[in-house]
């Protein structure tokens, strides 16, 4: 169970730890430049210094993914990700995990089509230890038949539970195998069951010896470190690992041109809400002509990148026929990639109507293009996204790691915002017209069954977190970590209460209210408020938890007046207009219906009822179709008034704002809220 103090400590700690930007060395600012170098054995190293919090993210990326697997050995890249956590000649199985856990760190790994990555987040003093462990398992794994058999059973069960029992995942595999006719992206990362079952020790040993070498790896270290110290440690640990065989260029089969529309349909009794996706093969950043990938990125943002996108505004807001409508572009793939649009109907709307509306919008952009206004807003959002990525240490490590592991370099990352800025509206229209033809598309349909009977750093100084308590004239208290090295301000706040305050018969109230946080306030209706929020370059949201309602806002200091003004309105003067209520409620109901036949969701609901009985903990936070139907604007206003009050408020702030400014802002934001909450008592849980 999480208490309010736990939340505040956790939020402040998280906000403070993730701030990333110009570095500090011995408490003096340097130029903040990302450093990269090559070890004598061929291992690439990237260092992203951030000396403000005593945390380090250490990642090793291997330039080997599922698309590089030998024919008939699908799944071996992911299989080997698992095997890397087994015993070595120097450490017992599980020793690495236990060492990380003992110092309060975290570690894991992931496999993609184009790379496999292993990471640890620890205190700087443990960096050399992490490097020792990773360098050890790079070459000293013990691969015997017992280890192979045991871990093979694990990945087979993983496939059964994650793929074979999930209709959406099954359809995704079928669509990929249809979209890609010749490219290895058609093979699932986890592998095909019949090939996974035959993976053996010889396969694993050959794969290990060929690909798990320093000259096929990238080391990324981000956090409270100094580049030269990282270099010394990398040479001491990884540098003693012998260079492996030189690998040939990663040249894969080229996908032939598609000349007809392809479709895949899956009907399953576990599906409650139908959906569709349409995909096209398009160039990635690694294969595109100059400017094309950037234009495709911006196209995906304008078309379906969020609630200001064309698809969401047209289908969800204006026509009210879609519970979901989006577009995305997987631009970081090593080879060609896919551009996808997706939609699901709301209520009684037909899937065919949603698909027709989505495809009409694609065709409209291909013929008429996009406006200069929406293009500039999309560019602003993309450039902001890179600034906001600096807000998370691991985000920067992932961006640089993925780029280098797929043949890019540090300069590619640094120059990306400038390339985005250069894209013209006509270039966006051209890529839509060139690549997004329905005759070159592959569509997948997921239907309900009934609808388709058819390092040691020794005494080196590390950052200390200076937490200030800031009290406003009206008595609001906030915890502040002042940090002017990145032009970002993060505010986290929480009010006591939450889902347990939902009235009987109107379950889902807190969740619905949270979903309406940016759907209009003061004199701004939903559309106007979100336009203002976009113009202010801010992101904000609200979430209902069991014991509290928590919110956050991320803003750029130079636009803080506008952002604070909008946050004040959202906190003090929500509109709860009927139109947004109906739309957000319908989206929640669509999710509820979609979970009605999901075995995991069914089991979760029954488990909560079994252990909590009639206690509020047993009630679904999202509510039910019936309970949501009875919630009115006046209900939401009363619920908001009961919870959004100063005596139940907790605030944490991190970023480019000083204590005096924050003190004034606290009263601006929260000073007009009621003094006291009116919460219903929640009984203690009595163990059965």
PDB file of C-alpha atoms in Angstrom, residues 260-545:
ATOM      1  CA  UNK A 260      -1.790  -5.248 -54.597  1.00  0.00           C
ATOM      2  CA  UNK A 261      -3.655  -4.642 -51.384  1.00  0.00           C
ATOM      3  CA  UNK A 262      -3.311  -7.409 -48.810  1.00  0.00           C
ATOM      4  CA  UNK A 263      -5.626  -8.182 -45.919  1.00  0.00           C
ATOM      5  CA  UNK A 264      -5.504 -10.428 -42.861  1.00  0.00           C
ATOM      6  CA  UNK A 265      -8.538 -11.125 -40.683  1.00  0.00           C
ATOM      7  CA  UNK A 266      -8.688 -12.793 -37.283  1.00  0.00           C
ATOM      8  CA  UNK A 267     -11.934 -13.445 -35.442  1.00  0.00           C
ATOM      9  CA  UNK A 268     -11.711 -14.573 -31.841  1.00  0.00           C
ATOM     10  CA  UNK A 269     -14.277 -15.110 -29.108  1.00  0.00           C
ATOM     11  CA  UNK A 270     -12.054 -13.192 -26.661  1.00  0.00           C
ATOM     12  CA  UNK A 271     -12.364 -10.012 -28.731  1.00  0.00           C
ATOM     13  CA  UNK A 272     -15.133  -7.604 -27.730  1.00  0.00           C
ATOM     14  CA  UNK A 273     -14.229  -4.435 -29.660  1.00  0.00           C
ATOM     15  CA  UNK A 274     -13.191  -4.752 -33.315  1.00  0.00           C
ATOM     16  CA  UNK A 275     -10.210  -2.839 -34.651  1.00  0.00           C
ATOM     17  CA  UNK A 276      -8.153  -2.465 -37.796  1.00  0.00           C
ATOM     18  CA  UNK A 277      -4.678  -1.384 -38.802  1.00  0.00           C
ATOM     19  CA  UNK A 278      -3.323  -0.514 -42.234  1.00  0.00           C
ATOM     20  CA  UNK A 279       0.424  -0.593 -42.839  1.00  0.00           C
ATOM     21  CA  UNK A 280       2.755   0.426 -45.620  1.00  0.00           C
ATOM     22  CA  UNK A 281       6.420  -0.396 -46.237  1.00  0.00           C
ATOM     23  CA  UNK A 282       8.306   2.918 -46.157  1.00  0.00           C
ATOM     24  CA  UNK A 283      11.968   3.958 -45.831  1.00  0.00           C
ATOM     25  CA  UNK A 284      13.503   4.391 -42.391  1.00  0.00           C
ATOM     26  CA  UNK A 285      16.022   7.005 -41.301  1.00  0.00           C
ATOM     27  CA  UNK A 286      18.751   4.563 -42.370  1.00  0.00           C
ATOM     28  CA  UNK A 287      17.390   3.894 -45.873  1.00  0.00           C
ATOM     29  CA  UNK A 288      15.514   7.069 -46.850  1.00  0.00           C
ATOM     30  CA  UNK A 289      16.574   9.819 -49.200  1.00  0.00           C
ATOM     31  CA  UNK A 290      17.519  13.054 -47.382  1.00  0.00           C
ATOM     32  CA  UNK A 291      14.467  14.545 -45.693  1.00  0.00           C
ATOM     33  CA  UNK A 292      12.047  11.700 -46.404  1.00  0.00           C
ATOM     34  CA  UNK A 293      12.158  10.025 -43.007  1.00  0.00           C
ATOM     35  CA  UNK A 294      11.803  13.362 -41.259  1.00  0.00           C
ATOM     36  CA  UNK A 295       8.763  14.107 -43.429  1.00  0.00           C
ATOM     37  CA  UNK A 296       7.253  10.709 -42.604  1.00  0.00           C
ATOM     38  CA  UNK A 297       7.830  11.360 -38.903  1.00  0.00           C
ATOM     39  CA  UNK A 298       6.004  14.672 -39.127  1.00  0.00           C
ATOM     40  CA  UNK A 299       3.255  13.101 -41.217  1.00  0.00           C
ATOM     41  CA  UNK A 300       2.585  10.534 -38.503  1.00  0.00           C
ATOM     42  CA  UNK A 301       2.415  13.293 -35.879  1.00  0.00           C
ATOM     43  CA  UNK A 302       0.013  15.459 -37.875  1.00  0.00           C
ATOM     44  CA  UNK A 303      -2.141  12.554 -38.950  1.00  0.00           C
ATOM     45  CA  UNK A 304      -2.415  10.599 -35.728  1.00  0.00           C
ATOM     46  CA  UNK A 305       0.155  11.592 -33.131  1.00  0.00           C
ATOM     47  CA  UNK A 306      -2.146  12.612 -30.284  1.00  0.00           C
ATOM     48  CA  UNK A 307      -5.376  14.299 -29.336  1.00  0.00           C
ATOM     49  CA  UNK A 308      -4.583  17.307 -31.549  1.00  0.00           C
ATOM     50  CA  UNK A 309      -4.028  15.110 -34.584  1.00  0.00           C
ATOM     51  CA  UNK A 310      -6.311  15.058 -37.600  1.00  0.00           C
ATOM     52  CA  UNK A 311      -7.547  11.534 -36.954  1.00  0.00           C
ATOM     53  CA  UNK A 312      -8.433  12.052 -33.303  1.00  0.00           C
ATOM     54  CA  UNK A 313     -10.096  15.392 -33.919  1.00  0.00           C
ATOM     55  CA  UNK A 314     -12.104  14.156 -36.898  1.00  0.00           C
ATOM     56  CA  UNK A 315     -13.105  10.682 -35.736  1.00  0.00           C
ATOM     57  CA  UNK A 316     -13.210  10.940 -31.941  1.00  0.00           C
ATOM     58  CA  UNK A 317     -14.148  14.578 -31.359  1.00  0.00           C
ATOM     59  CA  UNK A 318     -16.157  15.713 -34.377  1.00  0.00           C
ATOM     60  CA  UNK A 319     -17.768  12.547 -35.727  1.00  0.00           C
ATOM     61  CA  UNK A 320     -17.707  10.603 -32.472  1.00  0.00           C
ATOM     62  CA  UNK A 321     -17.272   7.259 -34.223  1.00  0.00           C
ATOM     63  CA  UNK A 322     -13.874   6.156 -32.893  1.00  0.00           C
ATOM     64  CA  UNK A 323     -12.644   5.246 -29.442  1.00  0.00           C
ATOM     65  CA  UNK A 324      -9.109   5.207 -30.826  1.00  0.00           C
ATOM     66  CA  UNK A 325      -7.533   6.571 -34.005  1.00  0.00           C
ATOM     67  CA  UNK A 326      -3.798   7.049 -34.420  1.00  0.00           C
ATOM     68  CA  UNK A 327      -0.781   6.800 -36.715  1.00  0.00           C
ATOM     69  CA  UNK A 328       2.838   5.934 -36.087  1.00  0.00           C
ATOM     70  CA  UNK A 329       6.123   5.598 -37.977  1.00  0.00           C
ATOM     71  CA  UNK A 330       8.838   3.188 -36.835  1.00  0.00           C
ATOM     72  CA  UNK A 331      11.697   5.277 -38.217  1.00  0.00           C
ATOM     73  CA  UNK A 332      14.659   3.813 -36.331  1.00  0.00           C
ATOM     74  CA  UNK A 333      14.764   0.403 -38.024  1.00  0.00           C
ATOM     75  CA  UNK A 334      18.000  -0.659 -39.726  1.00  0.00           C
ATOM     76  CA  UNK A 335      16.226  -1.461 -42.975  1.00  0.00           C
ATOM     77  CA  UNK A 336      12.942  -0.323 -44.478  1.00  0.00           C
ATOM     78  CA  UNK A 337      10.156   0.058 -41.953  1.00  0.00           C
ATOM     79  CA  UNK A 338       6.405   0.443 -41.652  1.00  0.00           C
ATOM     80  CA  UNK A 339       3.972   3.342 -41.400  1.00  0.00           C
ATOM     81  CA  UNK A 340       0.753   2.412 -39.613  1.00  0.00           C
ATOM     82  CA  UNK A 341      -2.716   3.834 -39.078  1.00  0.00           C
ATOM     83  CA  UNK A 342      -5.062   2.265 -36.529  1.00  0.00           C
ATOM     84  CA  UNK A 343      -8.676   2.657 -35.511  1.00  0.00           C
ATOM     85  CA  UNK A 344     -11.376   1.160 -33.324  1.00  0.00           C
ATOM     86  CA  UNK A 345     -15.071   2.123 -33.307  1.00  0.00           C
ATOM     87  CA  UNK A 346     -16.950   3.676 -30.434  1.00  0.00           C
ATOM     88  CA  UNK A 347     -20.323   2.412 -29.318  1.00  0.00           C
ATOM     89  CA  UNK A 348     -22.524   1.372 -32.228  1.00  0.00           C
ATOM     90  CA  UNK A 349     -20.268   2.824 -34.929  1.00  0.00           C
ATOM     91  CA  UNK A 350     -19.104   0.452 -37.635  1.00  0.00           C
ATOM     92  CA  UNK A 351     -15.496  -0.554 -38.109  1.00  0.00           C
ATOM     93  CA  UNK A 352     -15.849  -0.025 -41.852  1.00  0.00           C
ATOM     94  CA  UNK A 353     -16.871   3.597 -41.280  1.00  0.00           C
ATOM     95  CA  UNK A 354     -13.860   4.193 -39.038  1.00  0.00           C
ATOM     96  CA  UNK A 355     -11.507   2.667 -41.584  1.00  0.00           C
ATOM     97  CA  UNK A 356     -13.044   4.653 -44.430  1.00  0.00           C
ATOM     98  CA  UNK A 357     -12.672   7.904 -42.490  1.00  0.00           C
ATOM     99  CA  UNK A 358      -9.046   7.133 -41.593  1.00  0.00           C
ATOM    100  CA  UNK A 359      -8.120   6.263 -45.147  1.00  0.00           C
ATOM    101  CA  UNK A 360      -9.938   9.339 -46.469  1.00  0.00           C
ATOM    102  CA  UNK A 361      -7.782  11.531 -44.235  1.00  0.00           C
ATOM    103  CA  UNK A 362      -4.639   9.818 -45.523  1.00  0.00           C
ATOM    104  CA  UNK A 363      -5.775  10.415 -49.098  1.00  0.00           C
ATOM    105  CA  UNK A 364      -6.627  14.034 -48.320  1.00  0.00           C
ATOM    106  CA  UNK A 365      -3.095  14.755 -47.110  1.00  0.00           C
ATOM    107  CA  UNK A 366      -1.628  12.959 -50.124  1.00  0.00           C
ATOM    108  CA  UNK A 367      -3.605  15.217 -52.474  1.00  0.00           C
ATOM    109  CA  UNK A 368      -4.017  18.484 -50.569  1.00  0.00           C
ATOM    110  CA  UNK A 369      -1.075  18.402 -48.169  1.00  0.00           C
ATOM    111  CA  UNK A 370      -0.926  19.877 -44.678  1.00  0.00           C
ATOM    112  CA  UNK A 371      -1.177  23.456 -43.509  1.00  0.00           C
ATOM    113  CA  UNK A 372       1.853  25.475 -42.492  1.00  0.00           C
ATOM    114  CA  UNK A 373       0.284  25.961 -39.066  1.00  0.00           C
ATOM    115  CA  UNK A 374      -0.137  22.292 -38.253  1.00  0.00           C
ATOM    116  CA  UNK A 375       3.317  21.525 -39.662  1.00  0.00           C
ATOM    117  CA  UNK A 376       4.971  24.125 -37.427  1.00  0.00           C
ATOM    118  CA  UNK A 377       3.092  22.843 -34.393  1.00  0.00           C
ATOM    119  CA  UNK A 378       4.207  19.297 -35.185  1.00  0.00           C
ATOM    120  CA  UNK A 379       7.805  20.478 -35.525  1.00  0.00           C
ATOM    121  CA  UNK A 380       7.542  22.269 -32.183  1.00  0.00           C
ATOM    122  CA  UNK A 381       6.243  19.097 -30.536  1.00  0.00           C
ATOM    123  CA  UNK A 382       9.059  17.017 -32.003  1.00  0.00           C
ATOM    124  CA  UNK A 383      11.789  19.454 -30.960  1.00  0.00           C
ATOM    125  CA  UNK A 384      10.230  19.655 -27.492  1.00  0.00           C
ATOM    126  CA  UNK A 385      10.256  15.882 -27.326  1.00  0.00           C
ATOM    127  CA  UNK A 386      14.043  15.904 -27.585  1.00  0.00           C
ATOM    128  CA  UNK A 387      14.237  18.516 -24.827  1.00  0.00           C
ATOM    129  CA  UNK A 388      11.873  16.461 -22.684  1.00  0.00           C
ATOM    130  CA  UNK A 389      13.895  13.314 -23.419  1.00  0.00           C
ATOM    131  CA  UNK A 390      16.767  14.982 -21.574  1.00  0.00           C
ATOM    132  CA  UNK A 391      14.436  14.851 -18.601  1.00  0.00           C
ATOM    133  CA  UNK A 392      15.123  11.132 -18.325  1.00  0.00           C
ATOM    134  CA  UNK A 393      18.612   9.718 -18.024  1.00  0.00           C
ATOM    135  CA  UNK A 394      17.602   6.369 -19.463  1.00  0.00           C
ATOM    136  CA  UNK A 395      15.838   8.017 -22.419  1.00  0.00           C
ATOM    137  CA  UNK A 396      19.066   9.597 -23.614  1.00  0.00           C
ATOM    138  CA  UNK A 397      20.950   6.334 -23.108  1.00  0.00           C
ATOM    139  CA  UNK A 398      18.338   4.540 -25.198  1.00  0.00           C
ATOM    140  CA  UNK A 399      18.342   7.162 -27.963  1.00  0.00           C
ATOM    141  CA  UNK A 400      22.124   7.069 -28.405  1.00  0.00           C
ATOM    142  CA  UNK A 401      22.342   3.311 -27.945  1.00  0.00           C
ATOM    143  CA  UNK A 402      19.688   2.477 -30.517  1.00  0.00           C
ATOM    144  CA  UNK A 403      21.159   4.957 -32.998  1.00  0.00           C
ATOM    145  CA  UNK A 404      24.697   3.547 -32.798  1.00  0.00           C
ATOM    146  CA  UNK A 405      23.506  -0.058 -32.733  1.00  0.00           C
ATOM    147  CA  UNK A 406      21.802   0.475 -36.085  1.00  0.00           C
ATOM    148  CA  UNK A 407      24.727   2.146 -37.844  1.00  0.00           C
ATOM    149  CA  UNK A 408      24.209   5.774 -36.853  1.00  0.00           C
ATOM    150  CA  UNK A 409      26.471   8.076 -34.894  1.00  0.00           C
ATOM    151  CA  UNK A 410      26.351  10.740 -32.204  1.00  0.00           C
ATOM    152  CA  UNK A 411      26.056  13.464 -34.808  1.00  0.00           C
ATOM    153  CA  UNK A 412      22.835  11.936 -36.147  1.00  0.00           C
ATOM    154  CA  UNK A 413      21.186  12.441 -32.770  1.00  0.00           C
ATOM    155  CA  UNK A 414      22.499  15.968 -32.323  1.00  0.00           C
ATOM    156  CA  UNK A 415      21.435  17.095 -35.811  1.00  0.00           C
ATOM    157  CA  UNK A 416      17.951  15.552 -35.808  1.00  0.00           C
ATOM    158  CA  UNK A 417      16.057  18.631 -34.513  1.00  0.00           C
ATOM    159  CA  UNK A 418      17.615  20.798 -37.213  1.00  0.00           C
ATOM    160  CA  UNK A 419      16.629  18.337 -39.928  1.00  0.00           C
ATOM    161  CA  UNK A 420      13.074  18.264 -38.620  1.00  0.00           C
ATOM    162  CA  UNK A 421      12.932  22.059 -38.782  1.00  0.00           C
ATOM    163  CA  UNK A 422      13.860  22.018 -42.489  1.00  0.00           C
ATOM    164  CA  UNK A 423      10.942  19.856 -43.660  1.00  0.00           C
ATOM    165  CA  UNK A 424       8.412  21.672 -45.841  1.00  0.00           C
ATOM    166  CA  UNK A 425       4.677  21.112 -46.128  1.00  0.00           C
ATOM    167  CA  UNK A 426       5.101  19.914 -49.703  1.00  0.00           C
ATOM    168  CA  UNK A 427       7.649  17.313 -48.617  1.00  0.00           C
ATOM    169  CA  UNK A 428       5.064  15.924 -46.203  1.00  0.00           C
ATOM    170  CA  UNK A 429       2.489  15.764 -48.988  1.00  0.00           C
ATOM    171  CA  UNK A 430       4.983  14.096 -51.316  1.00  0.00           C
ATOM    172  CA  UNK A 431       5.841  11.234 -48.952  1.00  0.00           C
ATOM    173  CA  UNK A 432       2.146  10.636 -48.290  1.00  0.00           C
ATOM    174  CA  UNK A 433       1.429  10.474 -52.007  1.00  0.00           C
ATOM    175  CA  UNK A 434       4.519   8.402 -52.801  1.00  0.00           C
ATOM    176  CA  UNK A 435       4.217   5.750 -50.121  1.00  0.00           C
ATOM    177  CA  UNK A 436       0.694   5.631 -48.676  1.00  0.00           C
ATOM    178  CA  UNK A 437      -1.240   4.149 -51.571  1.00  0.00           C
ATOM    179  CA  UNK A 438      -3.909   1.620 -50.604  1.00  0.00           C
ATOM    180  CA  UNK A 439      -2.729  -0.580 -53.480  1.00  0.00           C
ATOM    181  CA  UNK A 440       0.556  -0.981 -51.590  1.00  0.00           C
ATOM    182  CA  UNK A 441      -0.972  -1.542 -48.157  1.00  0.00           C
ATOM    183  CA  UNK A 442      -1.619  -4.424 -45.782  1.00  0.00           C
ATOM    184  CA  UNK A 443      -4.624  -4.277 -43.474  1.00  0.00           C
ATOM    185  CA  UNK A 444      -5.304  -6.387 -40.420  1.00  0.00           C
ATOM    186  CA  UNK A 445      -8.747  -6.848 -38.890  1.00  0.00           C
ATOM    187  CA  UNK A 446      -9.362  -8.071 -35.346  1.00  0.00           C
ATOM    188  CA  UNK A 447     -12.999  -9.016 -34.932  1.00  0.00           C
ATOM    189  CA  UNK A 448     -15.252 -10.577 -32.339  1.00  0.00           C
ATOM    190  CA  UNK A 449     -16.029 -14.157 -33.309  1.00  0.00           C
ATOM    191  CA  UNK A 450     -19.713 -13.419 -33.806  1.00  0.00           C
ATOM    192  CA  UNK A 451     -18.930 -10.681 -36.323  1.00  0.00           C
ATOM    193  CA  UNK A 452     -16.912 -12.921 -38.582  1.00  0.00           C
ATOM    194  CA  UNK A 453     -18.658 -16.119 -39.002  1.00  0.00           C
ATOM    195  CA  UNK A 454     -17.415 -15.091 -42.352  1.00  0.00           C
ATOM    196  CA  UNK A 455      33.133   1.624 -12.417  1.00  0.00           C
ATOM    197  CA  UNK A 456      34.967   2.408  -8.982  1.00  0.00           C
ATOM    198  CA  UNK A 457      34.994   6.165  -8.819  1.00  0.00           C
ATOM    199  CA  UNK A 458      36.546   6.178  -5.324  1.00  0.00           C
ATOM    200  CA  UNK A 459      36.389   9.513  -3.601  1.00  0.00           C
ATOM    201  CA  UNK A 460      35.247  11.344  -6.709  1.00  0.00           C
ATOM    202  CA  UNK A 461      32.526  13.811  -5.634  1.00  0.00           C
ATOM    203  CA  UNK A 462      28.967  13.038  -6.640  1.00  0.00           C
ATOM    204  CA  UNK A 463      25.885  15.100  -6.822  1.00  0.00           C
ATOM    205  CA  UNK A 464      23.934  15.792  -3.672  1.00  0.00           C
ATOM    206  CA  UNK A 465      20.244  16.489  -3.947  1.00  0.00           C
ATOM    207  CA  UNK A 466      19.322  19.793  -2.299  1.00  0.00           C
ATOM    208  CA  UNK A 467      15.650  19.566  -1.382  1.00  0.00           C
ATOM    209  CA  UNK A 468      14.103  22.869  -0.339  1.00  0.00           C
ATOM    210  CA  UNK A 469      10.821  23.266   1.483  1.00  0.00           C
ATOM    211  CA  UNK A 470       8.938  26.178  -0.055  1.00  0.00           C
ATOM    212  CA  UNK A 471       5.949  27.656   1.773  1.00  0.00           C
ATOM    213  CA  UNK A 472       3.623  30.150   0.142  1.00  0.00           C
ATOM    214  CA  UNK A 473       1.809  33.035   1.832  1.00  0.00           C
ATOM    215  CA  UNK A 474      -1.374  30.979   1.937  1.00  0.00           C
ATOM    216  CA  UNK A 475       0.383  28.051   3.556  1.00  0.00           C
ATOM    217  CA  UNK A 476       0.923  25.729   0.603  1.00  0.00           C
ATOM    218  CA  UNK A 477       4.086  23.664   1.021  1.00  0.00           C
ATOM    219  CA  UNK A 478       6.122  22.198  -1.828  1.00  0.00           C
ATOM    220  CA  UNK A 479       9.359  20.256  -1.985  1.00  0.00           C
ATOM    221  CA  UNK A 480      11.695  21.805  -4.576  1.00  0.00           C
ATOM    222  CA  UNK A 481      14.842  20.544  -6.256  1.00  0.00           C
ATOM    223  CA  UNK A 482      16.092  23.679  -8.018  1.00  0.00           C
ATOM    224  CA  UNK A 483      18.006  22.885 -11.193  1.00  0.00           C
ATOM    225  CA  UNK A 484      18.773  25.474 -13.871  1.00  0.00           C
ATOM    226  CA  UNK A 485      20.900  23.299 -16.143  1.00  0.00           C
ATOM    227  CA  UNK A 486      17.968  22.131 -18.256  1.00  0.00           C
ATOM    228  CA  UNK A 487      15.202  24.450 -19.384  1.00  0.00           C
ATOM    229  CA  UNK A 488      12.382  22.323 -18.005  1.00  0.00           C
ATOM    230  CA  UNK A 489      10.069  22.642 -15.030  1.00  0.00           C
ATOM    231  CA  UNK A 490       8.329  19.516 -13.729  1.00  0.00           C
ATOM    232  CA  UNK A 491       5.519  19.749 -11.199  1.00  0.00           C
ATOM    233  CA  UNK A 492       3.937  16.776  -9.518  1.00  0.00           C
ATOM    234  CA  UNK A 493       0.929  17.115  -7.234  1.00  0.00           C
ATOM    235  CA  UNK A 494      -1.492  14.820  -5.482  1.00  0.00           C
ATOM    236  CA  UNK A 495      -4.711  15.125  -3.531  1.00  0.00           C
ATOM    237  CA  UNK A 496      -5.792  12.648  -0.882  1.00  0.00           C
ATOM    238  CA  UNK A 497      -8.713  10.570  -2.001  1.00  0.00           C
ATOM    239  CA  UNK A 498      -8.971   8.684  -5.240  1.00  0.00           C
ATOM    240  CA  UNK A 499     -10.854   5.696  -6.526  1.00  0.00           C
ATOM    241  CA  UNK A 500     -11.960   4.735  -3.005  1.00  0.00           C
ATOM    242  CA  UNK A 501     -14.040   7.938  -2.991  1.00  0.00           C
ATOM    243  CA  UNK A 502     -16.184   6.839  -5.920  1.00  0.00           C
ATOM    244  CA  UNK A 503     -19.830   6.898  -4.767  1.00  0.00           C
ATOM    245  CA  UNK A 504     -21.622   3.567  -4.708  1.00  0.00           C
ATOM    246  CA  UNK A 505     -23.402   3.161  -8.015  1.00  0.00           C
ATOM    247  CA  UNK A 506     -21.148   5.707  -9.700  1.00  0.00           C
ATOM    248  CA  UNK A 507     -17.915   3.757  -9.764  1.00  0.00           C
ATOM    249  CA  UNK A 508     -15.405   5.165 -12.231  1.00  0.00           C
ATOM    250  CA  UNK A 509     -16.024   8.774 -11.182  1.00  0.00           C
ATOM    251  CA  UNK A 510     -12.388   9.484 -10.239  1.00  0.00           C
ATOM    252  CA  UNK A 511     -11.083   7.878 -13.408  1.00  0.00           C
ATOM    253  CA  UNK A 512     -13.546   9.787 -15.594  1.00  0.00           C
ATOM    254  CA  UNK A 513     -12.703  13.074 -13.887  1.00  0.00           C
ATOM    255  CA  UNK A 514      -8.982  12.440 -14.473  1.00  0.00           C
ATOM    256  CA  UNK A 515      -9.647  11.765 -18.148  1.00  0.00           C
ATOM    257  CA  UNK A 516     -11.330  15.162 -18.462  1.00  0.00           C
ATOM    258  CA  UNK A 517      -8.436  17.161 -16.962  1.00  0.00           C
ATOM    259  CA  UNK A 518      -7.401  18.787 -20.251  1.00  0.00           C
ATOM    260  CA  UNK A 519     -10.860  18.711 -21.822  1.00  0.00           C
ATOM    261  CA  UNK A 520     -11.752  22.320 -21.086  1.00  0.00           C
ATOM    262  CA  UNK A 521     -11.490  24.832 -18.241  1.00  0.00           C
ATOM    263  CA  UNK A 522     -12.515  28.417 -17.602  1.00  0.00           C
ATOM    264  CA  UNK A 523     -13.508  30.123 -20.825  1.00  0.00           C
ATOM    265  CA  UNK A 524     -11.791  27.518 -22.976  1.00  0.00           C
ATOM    266  CA  UNK A 525     -13.723  24.544 -24.278  1.00  0.00           C
ATOM    267  CA  UNK A 526     -11.922  21.280 -24.952  1.00  0.00           C
ATOM    268  CA  UNK A 527     -10.597  22.250 -28.363  1.00  0.00           C
ATOM    269  CA  UNK A 528      -9.503  25.743 -27.318  1.00  0.00           C
ATOM    270  CA  UNK A 529      -7.845  24.507 -24.116  1.00  0.00           C
ATOM    271  CA  UNK A 530      -5.806  21.886 -25.927  1.00  0.00           C
ATOM    272  CA  UNK A 531      -4.772  24.385 -28.593  1.00  0.00           C
ATOM    273  CA  UNK A 532      -3.602  26.756 -25.867  1.00  0.00           C
ATOM    274  CA  UNK A 533      -1.770  23.909 -24.146  1.00  0.00           C
ATOM    275  CA  UNK A 534      -0.016  23.024 -27.386  1.00  0.00           C
ATOM    276  CA  UNK A 535       0.887  26.668 -27.998  1.00  0.00           C
ATOM    277  CA  UNK A 536       2.317  26.865 -24.468  1.00  0.00           C
ATOM    278  CA  UNK A 537       4.605  23.905 -25.172  1.00  0.00           C
ATOM    279  CA  UNK A 538       3.403  22.118 -22.063  1.00  0.00           C
ATOM    280  CA  UNK A 539       2.256  18.610 -21.235  1.00  0.00           C
ATOM    281  CA  UNK A 540      -0.091  17.849 -18.376  1.00  0.00           C
ATOM    282  CA  UNK A 541      -2.211  15.014 -17.162  1.00  0.00           C
ATOM    283  CA  UNK A 542      -4.154  13.587 -14.240  1.00  0.00           C
ATOM    284  CA  UNK A 543      -4.459  10.015 -12.995  1.00  0.00           C
ATOM    285  CA  UNK A 544      -6.742   8.374 -10.465  1.00  0.00           C
ATOM    286  CA  UNK A 545      -5.109   5.943  -8.055  1.00  0.00           C
TER     287      UNK A 545
END
